[in-house]
Amino acid sequence: MNAETIMRTSYIIVAAFYCFLSGVSPSGASEPYGKQQEQATDLGKTLGILVEKASAFQTLKTDFVQEKEMAMFRDKLVIAGRIYLRKPSTIAWHVDSPLKYSVLITDTRIRQWDEDTNKTQELSLKKNPVFRNVLNQLSVWFSGDYRSLLETHDAVIVQKKPIVIEFVPKENALTKKIIKSITLTFRKDETYLKQIRIREVSGDVTTIIFKNTVLNIPLDGSNFEVRGHV
Amino acid sequence: MKHFIAILFVILHLSGCMKIPFREADRVPMSSQDAGIMVNRFKERMPVNFQLLSTIVFLYNWSQFSGIGYLDINAEKRAFKAVGINPMGVKLFELSGDEQGVVTHFALDALTRRGDLARAVGEDIRRIYFDLVPSPGAAVRRKKYEIIFSRTLEAGRIEHVFAGPGGELVEKRYYRDGTMDWRISYYEYQKQDGKSYPRGILLKNYRYGYRLLVKQKELYL
């Protein structure tokens, strides 16, 4: 896995994690100063509430449907699967269709498997500094220190009920060339994300819809097993 | 004994080591088939404009990678659009091609650093999805269970092999300088809205020593 793949892949992972974090920078540069301040206060309050609610879990299980609209194609590509997460830093991402694939990411290793090759690959984080960096960032987000995000994104509240927040990479952000915006839609109870939409500069739009999300559910080893997970 | 094991090892490796996950066409006598009618019927069943969602395994030496392929094919215009995506939904490359050439709209640096991705992928897409019927001037050779259409091209010779009760294309193979350059096998034709399409495809590129295993998941007509 090369750096750019990791960056793009991690961006999707990271995007999914946004539901449990909320470190964002007050934005609205084109607005008058007063309104900008008002928005910043609003955003700050909203994020404060979200951080409090969304950080109060240890484990998570959710189904997801990822819809990929590509500018060059007529029909959407749909990928469906499940995510299992255990704090502080273990996540299993299982894809059920159109192919069966699993990846397990921990603080020391990445392990992946797919049904077509029926091979399990394991990568050490020590030998993958880029991935290690990504996971370090995830840890930062989970710990609640969102200062790194403040440096890389502007954000605005698009809607209050349910809460919808749009993040735009800043001019100097590495992802600026790829990502146009990321829009998060929270559930009514604001404890987790309902949907995330990633708009790419290319015109592609990726929407990840989370379903059947359960927090603080007991998870066992099989949830984090990658080989033949189904 | 050591030599025998080594040879066996090489043979197993060259033969693919991987079990083909598709069923071959039933072997039925082809003596009563009219070659021209069979090809025309096959041509009528083939979709011309369609989109395909497939999973793809690329096998090279001991490496295996899998991903999702999304293709838009216009066989009449010999045009295509293709995107390769990793299983987590991350785009790896995006290409389009026609008679004029292939354009890379997006590709990860790591893929383009290793060679001309557009040319390689474009060539394989054309080999797999275009020219599925032999040209009218092809020579016909009959075997008990196969009808083989053969035509000499500028740089080599191409063969289309038809077999099975439905008289379907089961193999395309290309020879250069008397040796097989590449071979594509088509498996398990399925019907959809009056059209027919193989559920499995295996391309073996002998020149460069890689294989592509394509499993069709969805066909959008």
Coordinates of N, CA and C in Angstrom, one line a residue, chain B:
Chain B
M1 N 15.5 -36.8 -7.2 CA 14.2 -36.5 -6.5 C 14.0 -35.0 -6.3
K2 N 15.1 -34.3 -5.9 CA 15.1 -32.9 -5.7 C 14.6 -32.2 -7.0
H3 N 15.2 -32.7 -8.1 CA 14.9 -32.1 -9.4 C 13.4 -32.3 -9.7
F4 N 12.9 -33.5 -9.4 CA 11.5 -33.8 -9.7 C 10.6 -32.8 -8.9
I5 N 11.0 -32.6 -7.6 CA 10.2 -31.7 -6.8 C 10.2 -30.3 -7.3
A6 N 11.4 -29.9 -7.7 CA 11.6 -28.5 -8.3 C 10.8 -28.4 -9.5
I7 N 10.8 -29.4 -10.4 CA 10.1 -29.3 -11.7 C 8.6 -29.2 -11.4
L8 N 8.2 -30.1 -10.5 CA 6.7 -30.1 -10.1 C 6.3 -28.8 -9.5
F9 N 7.2 -28.2 -8.7 CA 6.9 -26.9 -8.1 C 6.7 -25.8 -9.2
V10 N 7.6 -25.9 -10.2 CA 7.6 -24.9 -11.3 C 6.3 -25.1 -12.1
I11 N 6.0 -26.4 -12.4 CA 4.8 -26.6 -13.2 C 3.5 -26.2 -12.5
L12 N 3.5 -26.5 -11.2 CA 2.3 -26.0 -10.4 C 2.2 -24.5 -10.4
H13 N 3.4 -23.9 -10.3 CA 3.4 -22.4 -10.3 C 2.9 -21.9 -11.6
L14 N 3.5 -22.4 -12.7 CA 3.1 -21.9 -14.0 C 1.6 -22.2 -14.3
S15 N 1.1 -23.3 -13.8 CA -0.2 -23.7 -14.1 C -1.2 -22.9 -13.3
G16 N -0.7 -22.1 -12.4 CA -1.6 -21.1 -11.7 C -1.7 -21.4 -10.2
C17 N -1.5 -22.6 -9.8 CA -1.7 -22.9 -8.3 C -3.1 -22.6 -7.9
M18 N -3.7 -21.6 -8.4 CA -5.1 -21.3 -7.9 C -6.1 -22.1 -8.7
K19 N -7.1 -22.6 -8.0 CA -8.2 -23.3 -8.6 C -9.1 -22.3 -9.3
I20 N -9.5 -22.6 -10.5 CA -10.4 -21.7 -11.2 C -11.7 -21.8 -10.6
P21 N -12.3 -20.8 -10.1 CA -13.6 -20.9 -9.4 C -14.8 -20.9 -10.4
F22 N -14.6 -21.3 -11.6 CA -15.8 -21.4 -12.5 C -15.8 -22.8 -13.2
R23 N -17.0 -23.1 -13.7 CA -17.3 -24.3 -14.3 C -17.1 -24.2 -15.8
E24 N -16.4 -25.1 -16.4 CA -16.2 -25.0 -17.9 C -17.5 -25.4 -18.6
A25 N -17.6 -25.0 -19.8 CA -18.8 -25.3 -20.6 C -18.8 -26.9 -20.8
D26 N -20.1 -27.4 -20.8 CA -20.2 -28.8 -21.1 C -19.6 -29.2 -22.4
R27 N -19.0 -30.3 -22.5 CA -18.4 -30.7 -23.7 C -19.5 -31.5 -24.5
V28 N -19.9 -30.9 -25.6 CA -20.9 -31.6 -26.4 C -20.4 -31.6 -27.9
P29 N -20.7 -32.7 -28.6 CA -20.2 -32.8 -30.0 C -20.7 -31.6 -30.8
M30 N -19.8 -31.0 -31.6 CA -20.0 -29.8 -32.3 C -20.2 -30.1 -33.8
S31 N -20.3 -31.4 -34.2 CA -20.3 -31.7 -35.6 C -21.6 -31.2 -36.3
S32 N -22.7 -31.1 -35.6 CA -23.9 -30.7 -36.3 C -24.1 -29.2 -36.3
Q33 N -23.2 -28.4 -35.7 CA -23.3 -27.0 -35.6 C -22.8 -26.4 -36.9
D34 N -23.7 -25.4 -37.4 CA -23.2 -24.6 -38.6 C -22.4 -23.5 -38.0
A35 N -21.2 -23.4 -38.4 CA -20.3 -22.4 -37.8 C -20.8 -21.0 -37.9
G36 N -21.2 -20.6 -39.1 CA -21.7 -19.3 -39.4 C -22.9 -18.9 -38.5
I37 N -23.9 -19.8 -38.5 CA -25.1 -19.6 -37.8 C -24.8 -19.4 -36.3
M38 N -23.9 -20.3 -35.8 CA -23.6 -20.3 -34.4 C -22.9 -19.0 -34.0
V39 N -22.0 -18.5 -34.8 CA -21.4 -17.2 -34.5 C -22.4 -16.1 -34.5
N40 N -23.3 -16.1 -35.5 CA -24.3 -15.0 -35.6 C -25.2 -15.0 -34.4
R41 N -25.6 -16.2 -34.0 CA -26.5 -16.3 -32.8 C -25.8 -15.8 -31.6
F42 N -24.5 -16.1 -31.5 CA -23.7 -15.7 -30.3 C -23.6 -14.2 -30.3
K43 N -23.4 -13.6 -31.5 CA -23.2 -12.2 -31.7 C -24.5 -11.4 -31.2
E44 N -25.6 -12.0 -31.6 CA -26.9 -11.4 -31.3 C -27.2 -11.4 -29.8
R45 N -26.6 -12.4 -29.1 CA -26.8 -12.5 -27.7 C -25.9 -11.6 -26.9
M46 N -24.9 -11.1 -27.5 CA -23.9 -10.3 -26.8 C -24.4 -8.9 -26.6
P47 N -24.3 -8.3 -25.4 CA -24.7 -6.9 -25.2 C -23.7 -6.0 -25.9
V48 N -24.1 -4.9 -26.4 CA -23.2 -4.0 -27.1 C -22.9 -2.8 -26.2
N49 N -23.9 -2.2 -25.6 CA -23.7 -1.1 -24.7 C -24.0 -1.5 -23.3
F50 N -23.1 -1.5 -22.4 CA -23.4 -2.0 -21.0 C -22.4 -1.6 -20.0
Q51 N -22.8 -1.7 -18.7 CA -21.9 -1.4 -17.6 C -21.7 -2.7 -16.8
L52 N -20.5 -2.9 -16.4 CA -20.3 -4.2 -15.6 C -19.6 -3.8 -14.3
L53 N -20.1 -4.5 -13.3 CA -19.4 -4.4 -12.0 C -18.8 -5.8 -11.7
S54 N -17.5 -5.8 -11.5 CA -16.8 -7.1 -11.4 C -15.8 -7.0 -10.2
T55 N -15.4 -8.1 -9.7 CA -14.3 -8.2 -8.8 C -13.1 -8.8 -9.6
I56 N -12.0 -8.3 -9.3 CA -10.8 -8.7 -10.2 C -9.7 -9.1 -9.2
V57 N -9.0 -10.2 -9.6 CA -7.8 -10.6 -8.9 C -6.7 -10.5 -9.9
F58 N -5.7 -9.8 -9.5 CA -4.5 -9.7 -10.4 C -3.4 -10.6 -9.7
L59 N -2.9 -11.5 -10.5 CA -1.9 -12.5 -9.9 C -0.6 -12.3 -10.7
Y60 N 0.5 -12.0 -10.0 CA 1.8 -11.9 -10.6 C 2.8 -12.5 -9.7
N61 N 3.6 -13.4 -10.2 CA 4.5 -14.2 -9.3 C 3.8 -14.6 -8.1
W62 N 4.3 -14.3 -6.9 CA 3.6 -14.7 -5.7 C 2.6 -13.7 -5.2
S63 N 2.5 -12.6 -5.9 CA 1.6 -11.5 -5.4 C 0.2 -11.7 -5.9
Q64 N -0.7 -11.4 -5.1 CA -2.1 -11.4 -5.5 C -2.8 -10.1 -4.9
F65 N -3.5 -9.4 -5.8 CA -4.2 -8.2 -5.3 C -5.7 -8.4 -5.8
S66 N -6.6 -7.9 -5.0 CA -8.0 -8.0 -5.5 C -8.6 -6.6 -5.4
G67 N -9.6 -6.4 -6.2 CA -10.2 -5.1 -6.2 C -11.6 -5.2 -6.9
I68 N -12.1 -4.0 -7.1 CA -13.4 -3.9 -7.8 C -13.2 -3.2 -9.1
G69 N -13.8 -3.7 -10.1 CA -13.7 -3.0 -11.4 C -15.1 -2.6 -11.9
Y70 N -15.1 -1.4 -12.4 CA -16.4 -0.9 -12.9 C -16.1 -0.4 -14.3
L71 N -16.9 -1.0 -15.3 CA -16.6 -0.8 -16.7 C -17.8 -0.3 -17.4
D72 N -17.6 0.6 -18.3 CA -18.7 1.0 -19.3 C -18.1 0.7 -20.7
I73 N -18.9 -0.2 -21.3 CA -18.4 -0.7 -22.6 C -19.3 -0.3 -23.8
N74 N -18.8 0.2 -24.8 CA -19.5 0.4 -26.1 C -18.7 -0.4 -27.1
A75 N -19.2 -1.6 -27.3 CA -18.4 -2.5 -28.2 C -18.5 -2.1 -29.6
E76 N -19.6 -1.4 -30.0 CA -19.8 -1.0 -31.4 C -18.7 0.1 -31.7
K77 N -18.6 1.0 -30.8 CA -17.6 2.1 -31.0 C -16.2 1.7 -30.5
R78 N -16.1 0.6 -30.0 CA -14.8 0.1 -29.4 C -14.3 1.1 -28.4
A79 N -15.3 1.6 -27.5 CA -14.9 2.6 -26.5 C -15.2 2.0 -25.1
F80 N -14.5 2.5 -24.2 CA -14.7 2.0 -22.8 C -14.3 3.1 -21.8
K81 N -14.9 2.9 -20.6 CA -14.5 3.7 -19.4 C -14.2 2.7 -18.4
A82 N -13.2 2.8 -17.6 CA -12.9 1.8 -16.6 C -12.4 2.5 -15.3
V83 N -12.8 2.0 -14.2 CA -12.3 2.5 -12.9 C -12.0 1.2 -12.0
G84 N -10.8 1.3 -11.4 CA -10.4 0.3 -10.4 C -10.5 0.9 -9.0
I85 N -11.1 0.1 -8.1 CA -11.4 0.6 -6.8 C -10.9 -0.5 -5.8
N86 N -10.3 -0.1 -4.7 CA -10.0 -1.1 -3.7 C -11.2 -1.5 -2.9
P87 N -11.1 -2.6 -2.1 CA -12.4 -3.0 -1.5 C -13.0 -2.1 -0.5
M88 N -12.2 -1.1 0.0 CA -12.8 -0.1 0.9 C -13.4 1.1 0.2
G89 N -13.4 1.0 -1.1 CA -14.0 2.1 -1.9 C -13.1 3.2 -2.3
V90 N -11.8 3.0 -2.3 CA -10.9 4.0 -2.7 C -10.5 3.8 -4.1
K91 N -10.6 4.9 -4.9 CA -10.3 4.8 -6.3 C -8.8 4.6 -6.6
L92 N -8.5 3.7 -7.4 CA -7.1 3.5 -7.7 C -6.7 4.1 -9.1
F93 N -7.6 3.9 -10.0 CA -7.4 4.5 -11.3 C -8.7 4.7 -12.1
E94 N -8.7 5.6 -13.0 CA -9.8 5.8 -13.9 C -9.4 6.1 -15.3
L95 N -9.9 5.4 -16.2 CA -9.4 5.5 -17.6 C -10.6 5.5 -18.6
S96 N -10.3 6.1 -19.8 CA -11.3 5.9 -20.8 C -10.5 5.6 -22.1
G97 N -11.1 5.0 -23.0 CA -10.4 4.6 -24.3 C -11.3 4.5 -25.5
D98 N -10.8 4.7 -26.6 CA -11.5 4.4 -27.9 C -10.4 4.1 -28.9
E99 N -10.9 4.2 -30.2 CA -9.9 3.8 -31.3 C -8.7 4.7 -31.3
Q100 N -8.9 5.9 -30.8 CA -7.8 6.9 -30.8 C -6.7 6.6 -29.7
G101 N -7.1 6.0 -28.7 CA -6.1 5.7 -27.6 C -6.8 5.7 -26.2
V102 N -6.0 5.7 -25.2 CA -6.5 5.6 -23.8 C -6.0 6.8 -23.1
V103 N -7.0 7.3 -22.3 CA -6.7 8.5 -21.5 C -6.8 8.2 -20.0
T104 N -5.8 8.5 -19.3 CA -5.8 8.3 -17.8 C -6.4 9.5 -17.2
H105 N -7.5 9.4 -16.5 CA -8.2 10.5 -15.8 C -7.7 10.6 -14.4
F106 N -7.3 9.5 -13.9 CA -6.8 9.5 -12.5 C -6.0 8.2 -12.3
A107 N -4.9 8.2 -11.6 CA -4.2 7.0 -11.2 C -3.3 7.3 -10.1
L108 N -3.2 6.5 -9.1 CA -2.3 6.6 -8.0 C -0.9 6.6 -8.5
D109 N 0.0 7.4 -7.9 CA 1.3 7.5 -8.4 C 2.0 6.2 -8.5
A110 N 1.8 5.4 -7.4 CA 2.5 4.1 -7.4 C 2.2 3.2 -8.6
L111 N 1.0 3.3 -9.1 CA 0.6 2.5 -10.3 C 1.3 3.0 -11.5
T112 N 1.4 4.3 -11.7 CA 1.9 4.8 -12.9 C 3.5 4.8 -12.9
R113 N 4.0 4.7 -11.7 CA 5.5 4.6 -11.6 C 6.0 3.3 -12.2
R114 N 5.2 2.3 -12.2 CA 5.7 1.0 -12.6 C 5.5 0.7 -14.0
G115 N 5.0 1.7 -14.8 CA 4.9 1.4 -16.2 C 3.7 2.2 -16.8
D116 N 3.4 1.9 -18.0 CA 2.3 2.6 -18.7 C 0.9 1.9 -18.3
L117 N 0.4 2.4 -17.2 CA -0.9 1.8 -16.7 C -2.0 1.8 -17.8
A118 N -2.1 3.0 -18.4 CA -3.2 3.2 -19.4 C -3.1 2.2 -20.5
R119 N -1.9 2.0 -21.0 CA -1.7 1.1 -22.2 C -2.0 -0.3 -21.7
A120 N -1.5 -0.7 -20.6 CA -1.6 -2.1 -20.1 C -3.1 -2.5 -19.8
V121 N -3.7 -1.6 -19.1 CA -5.1 -1.9 -18.7 C -6.0 -1.8 -20.0
G122 N -5.8 -0.8 -20.8 CA -6.5 -0.6 -22.0 C -6.4 -1.8 -22.9
E123 N -5.2 -2.3 -23.1 CA -5.0 -3.5 -23.9 C -5.8 -4.7 -23.4
D124 N -5.7 -4.9 -22.1 CA -6.4 -6.1 -21.5 C -8.0 -5.9 -21.7
I125 N -8.5 -4.7 -21.5 CA -9.9 -4.5 -21.6 C -10.3 -4.8 -23.0
R126 N -9.5 -4.3 -24.0 CA -9.9 -4.6 -25.4 C -9.8 -6.1 -25.7
R127 N -8.8 -6.7 -25.2 CA -8.7 -8.2 -25.5 C -9.9 -8.9 -24.9
I128 N -10.3 -8.5 -23.7 CA -11.3 -9.3 -23.0 C -12.7 -9.0 -23.6
Y129 N -13.0 -7.7 -23.8 CA -14.4 -7.3 -24.1 C -14.7 -6.9 -25.5
F130 N -13.7 -6.8 -26.3 CA -13.9 -6.4 -27.7 C -13.6 -7.6 -28.6
D131 N -14.1 -7.6 -29.9 CA -13.8 -8.6 -30.9 C -14.1 -10.0 -30.3
L132 N -15.3 -10.2 -29.8 CA -15.7 -11.5 -29.3 C -16.1 -12.5 -30.3
V133 N -16.3 -12.0 -31.5 CA -16.7 -12.9 -32.6 C -15.5 -12.8 -33.7
P134 N -15.3 -14.0 -34.3 CA -14.2 -14.0 -35.3 C -14.6 -13.2 -36.5
S135 N -13.6 -12.6 -37.2 CA -13.9 -11.9 -38.4 C -14.4 -12.8 -39.5
P136 N -15.1 -12.3 -40.5 CA -15.7 -13.2 -41.5 C -14.7 -14.0 -42.3
G137 N -13.5 -13.5 -42.4 CA -12.5 -14.3 -43.2 C -11.8 -15.3 -42.5
A138 N -12.1 -15.6 -41.2 CA -11.3 -16.5 -40.4 C -11.5 -18.0 -40.9
A139 N -10.4 -18.7 -40.8 CA -10.4 -20.1 -41.2 C -11.1 -20.9 -40.1
V140 N -11.9 -21.9 -40.5 CA -12.6 -22.7 -39.5 C -12.0 -24.1 -39.4
R141 N -11.8 -24.5 -38.2 CA -11.2 -25.8 -37.9 C -12.1 -26.5 -36.9
R142 N -12.5 -27.7 -37.2 CA -13.4 -28.4 -36.3 C -12.7 -29.5 -35.4
K143 N -13.0 -29.5 -34.2 CA -12.6 -30.6 -33.3 C -13.9 -31.3 -32.8
K144 N -13.8 -32.4 -32.1 CA -15.0 -33.0 -31.7 C -15.9 -32.1 -30.8
Y145 N -15.3 -31.4 -29.9 CA -16.0 -30.6 -29.0 C -15.8 -29.1 -29.1
E146 N -15.1 -28.7 -30.2 CA -14.8 -27.3 -30.4 C -14.9 -26.9 -31.8
I147 N -15.2 -25.7 -32.1 CA -15.0 -25.1 -33.4 C -14.1 -23.9 -33.2
I148 N -13.0 -24.0 -34.0 CA -11.9 -23.0 -33.8 C -11.8 -22.1 -35.0
F149 N -11.9 -20.8 -34.8 CA -11.8 -19.8 -35.9 C -10.4 -19.2 -35.8
S150 N -9.7 -19.2 -36.9 CA -8.3 -18.7 -36.8 C -8.1 -17.7 -37.9
R151 N -7.4 -16.7 -37.5 CA -7.1 -15.6 -38.5 C -5.7 -15.1 -38.3
T152 N -4.9 -14.9 -39.4 CA -3.6 -14.4 -39.2 C -3.6 -12.9 -39.3
L153 N -3.0 -12.3 -38.3 CA -3.0 -10.8 -38.3 C -1.6 -10.3 -38.6
E154 N -1.4 -9.0 -38.7 CA -0.1 -8.5 -39.0 C 1.0 -9.0 -38.2
A155 N 0.8 -9.1 -36.8 CA 1.8 -9.4 -35.9 C 1.7 -10.8 -35.3
G156 N 0.7 -11.6 -35.7 CA 0.5 -12.9 -35.1 C -0.7 -13.6 -35.6
R157 N -1.3 -14.4 -34.8 CA -2.5 -15.1 -35.1 C -3.5 -15.2 -34.0
I158 N -4.8 -14.9 -34.3 CA -5.8 -15.0 -33.2 C -6.7 -16.1 -33.5
E159 N -7.1 -16.8 -32.4 CA -8.1 -17.9 -32.5 C -9.3 -17.6 -31.5
H160 N -10.5 -17.9 -32.1 CA -11.7 -17.9 -31.2 C -12.2 -19.3 -31.1
V161 N -12.3 -19.8 -29.9 CA -12.8 -21.2 -29.7 C -14.2 -21.2 -29.2
F162 N -15.1 -21.8 -29.9 CA -16.5 -21.9 -29.5 C -16.8 -23.4 -29.1
A163 N -17.6 -23.5 -28.1 CA -17.9 -24.8 -27.6 C -19.2 -24.8 -26.7
G164 N -19.6 -25.9 -26.2 CA -20.8 -26.0 -25.3 C -22.1 -26.1 -26.1
P165 N -23.1 -26.4 -25.4 CA -24.5 -26.6 -26.0 C -25.0 -25.3 -26.6
G166 N -24.6 -24.2 -26.1 CA -25.1 -22.9 -26.6 C -24.2 -22.4 -27.7
G167 N -23.1 -23.0 -28.0 CA -22.2 -22.5 -29.0 C -21.7 -21.2 -28.6
E168 N -21.0 -21.1 -27.5 CA -20.5 -19.9 -27.0 C -19.0 -19.8 -27.1
L169 N -18.5 -18.5 -27.1 CA -17.1 -18.3 -27.1 C -16.5 -18.8 -25.7
V170 N -15.6 -19.7 -25.8 CA -15.1 -20.2 -24.5 C -13.6 -19.8 -24.4
E171 N -13.0 -19.4 -25.5 CA -11.6 -19.0 -25.4 C -11.2 -18.1 -26.6
K172 N -10.3 -17.2 -26.2 CA -9.7 -16.4 -27.3 C -8.2 -16.5 -27.0
R173 N -7.4 -16.8 -28.0 CA -6.0 -16.9 -27.8 C -5.2 -16.2 -28.9
Y174 N -4.0 -15.7 -28.5 CA -3.2 -15.0 -29.5 C -1.8 -15.5 -29.5
Y175 N -1.3 -15.8 -30.7 CA 0.0 -16.4 -30.8 C 0.9 -15.3 -31.5
R176 N 2.1 -15.2 -31.0 CA 3.1 -14.4 -31.7 C 4.3 -15.2 -31.9
D177 N 4.9 -15.2 -33.1 CA 6.1 -16.0 -33.4 C 5.9 -17.4 -33.0
G178 N 4.7 -17.9 -33.2 CA 4.4 -19.4 -33.0 C 4.2 -19.7 -31.5
T179 N 4.4 -18.8 -30.6 CA 4.1 -19.1 -29.2 C 2.9 -18.3 -28.7
M180 N 2.2 -18.9 -27.7 CA 1.0 -18.2 -27.2 C 1.4 -17.0 -26.4
D181 N 0.8 -15.9 -26.8 CA 1.1 -14.6 -26.1 C 0.2 -14.4 -25.0
W182 N -1.1 -14.6 -25.2 CA -2.1 -14.5 -24.2 C -3.3 -15.4 -24.5
R183 N -4.1 -15.7 -23.5 CA -5.2 -16.5 -23.6 C -6.3 -16.0 -22.7
I184 N -7.5 -16.0 -23.2 CA -8.6 -15.5 -22.3 C -9.7 -16.6 -22.3
S185 N -10.1 -17.1 -21.2 CA -11.1 -18.1 -21.1 C -12.4 -17.5 -20.5
Y186 N -13.5 -17.9 -21.1 CA -14.8 -17.3 -20.7 C -15.7 -18.5 -20.1
Y187 N -16.3 -18.2 -18.9 CA -17.0 -19.3 -18.2 C -18.4 -18.9 -17.9
E188 N -19.3 -19.9 -17.8 CA -20.6 -19.8 -17.2 C -21.4 -18.6 -17.7
Y189 N -21.8 -18.7 -19.0 CA -22.7 -17.7 -19.5 C -24.0 -17.6 -18.8
Q190 N -24.4 -16.4 -18.5 CA -25.7 -16.2 -17.9 C -26.6 -15.3 -18.7
K191 N -27.9 -15.5 -18.7 CA -28.8 -14.7 -19.5 C -29.4 -13.6 -18.6
Q192 N -29.5 -12.5 -19.3 CA -30.2 -11.3 -18.6 C -30.8 -10.4 -19.7
D193 N -32.1 -10.2 -19.6 CA -32.9 -9.4 -20.5 C -32.6 -9.7 -22.0
G194 N -32.5 -11.0 -22.3 CA -32.3 -11.4 -23.6 C -30.9 -11.4 -24.1
K195 N -30.0 -11.0 -23.2 CA -28.6 -11.0 -23.5 C -27.8 -12.0 -22.7
S196 N -26.6 -12.3 -23.1 CA -25.9 -13.4 -22.4 C -24.5 -12.9 -22.1
Y197 N -24.0 -13.2 -20.9 CA -22.6 -12.7 -20.6 C -21.9 -13.7 -19.7
P198 N -20.6 -13.9 -19.8 CA -19.9 -14.8 -19.0 C -19.8 -14.3 -17.5
R199 N -20.0 -15.2 -16.6 CA -19.9 -14.9 -15.2 C -18.4 -14.8 -14.7
G200 N -17.6 -15.5 -15.4 CA -16.2 -15.6 -15.1 C -15.3 -15.5 -16.3
I201 N -14.2 -14.8 -16.1 CA -13.2 -14.6 -17.2 C -11.8 -14.7 -16.6
L202 N -11.0 -15.4 -17.3 CA -9.6 -15.6 -16.9 C -8.6 -15.2 -18.0
L203 N -7.8 -14.2 -17.8 CA -6.8 -13.8 -18.8 C -5.5 -14.2 -18.3
K204 N -4.8 -14.9 -19.2 CA -3.4 -15.3 -18.8 C -2.5 -14.6 -19.9
N205 N -1.6 -13.8 -19.4 CA -0.6 -13.1 -20.2 C 0.7 -13.8 -20.1
Y206 N 1.0 -14.6 -21.1 CA 2.3 -15.4 -21.0 C 3.5 -14.6 -21.2
R207 N 3.4 -13.5 -21.9 CA 4.6 -12.7 -22.2 C 5.1 -12.0 -20.9
Y208 N 4.1 -11.5 -20.2 CA 4.5 -10.8 -18.9 C 4.3 -11.6 -17.7
G209 N 3.7 -12.8 -17.8 CA 3.6 -13.7 -16.7 C 2.6 -13.3 -15.6
Y210 N 1.5 -12.7 -16.0 CA 0.5 -12.4 -15.0 C -0.9 -12.9 -15.4
R211 N -1.8 -13.0 -14.5 CA -3.2 -13.4 -14.8 C -4.2 -12.5 -14.1
L212 N -5.3 -12.4 -14.8 CA -6.4 -11.6 -14.3 C -7.6 -12.5 -14.2
L213 N -8.2 -12.6 -13.0 CA -9.4 -13.3 -12.8 C -10.5 -12.4 -12.5
V214 N -11.5 -12.4 -13.4 CA -12.6 -11.4 -13.3 C -13.9 -12.2 -13.0
K215 N -14.6 -11.7 -11.9 CA -15.9 -12.3 -11.6 C -16.9 -11.2 -11.8
Q216 N -17.9 -11.5 -12.7 CA -18.9 -10.5 -12.9 C -19.9 -10.6 -11.8
K217 N -20.2 -9.4 -11.3 CA -21.2 -9.3 -10.2 C -22.5 -8.7 -10.7
E218 N -22.5 -7.7 -11.4 CA -23.7 -7.0 -11.9 C -23.5 -6.6 -13.4
L219 N -24.5 -6.8 -14.2 CA -24.5 -6.3 -15.5 C -25.6 -5.3 -15.7
Y220 N -25.3 -4.1 -16.1 CA -26.3 -3.1 -16.3 C -26.5 -2.9 -17.8
L221 N -27.7 -3.2 -18.3 CA -27.9 -3.1 -19.8 C -28.5 -1.7 -20.1

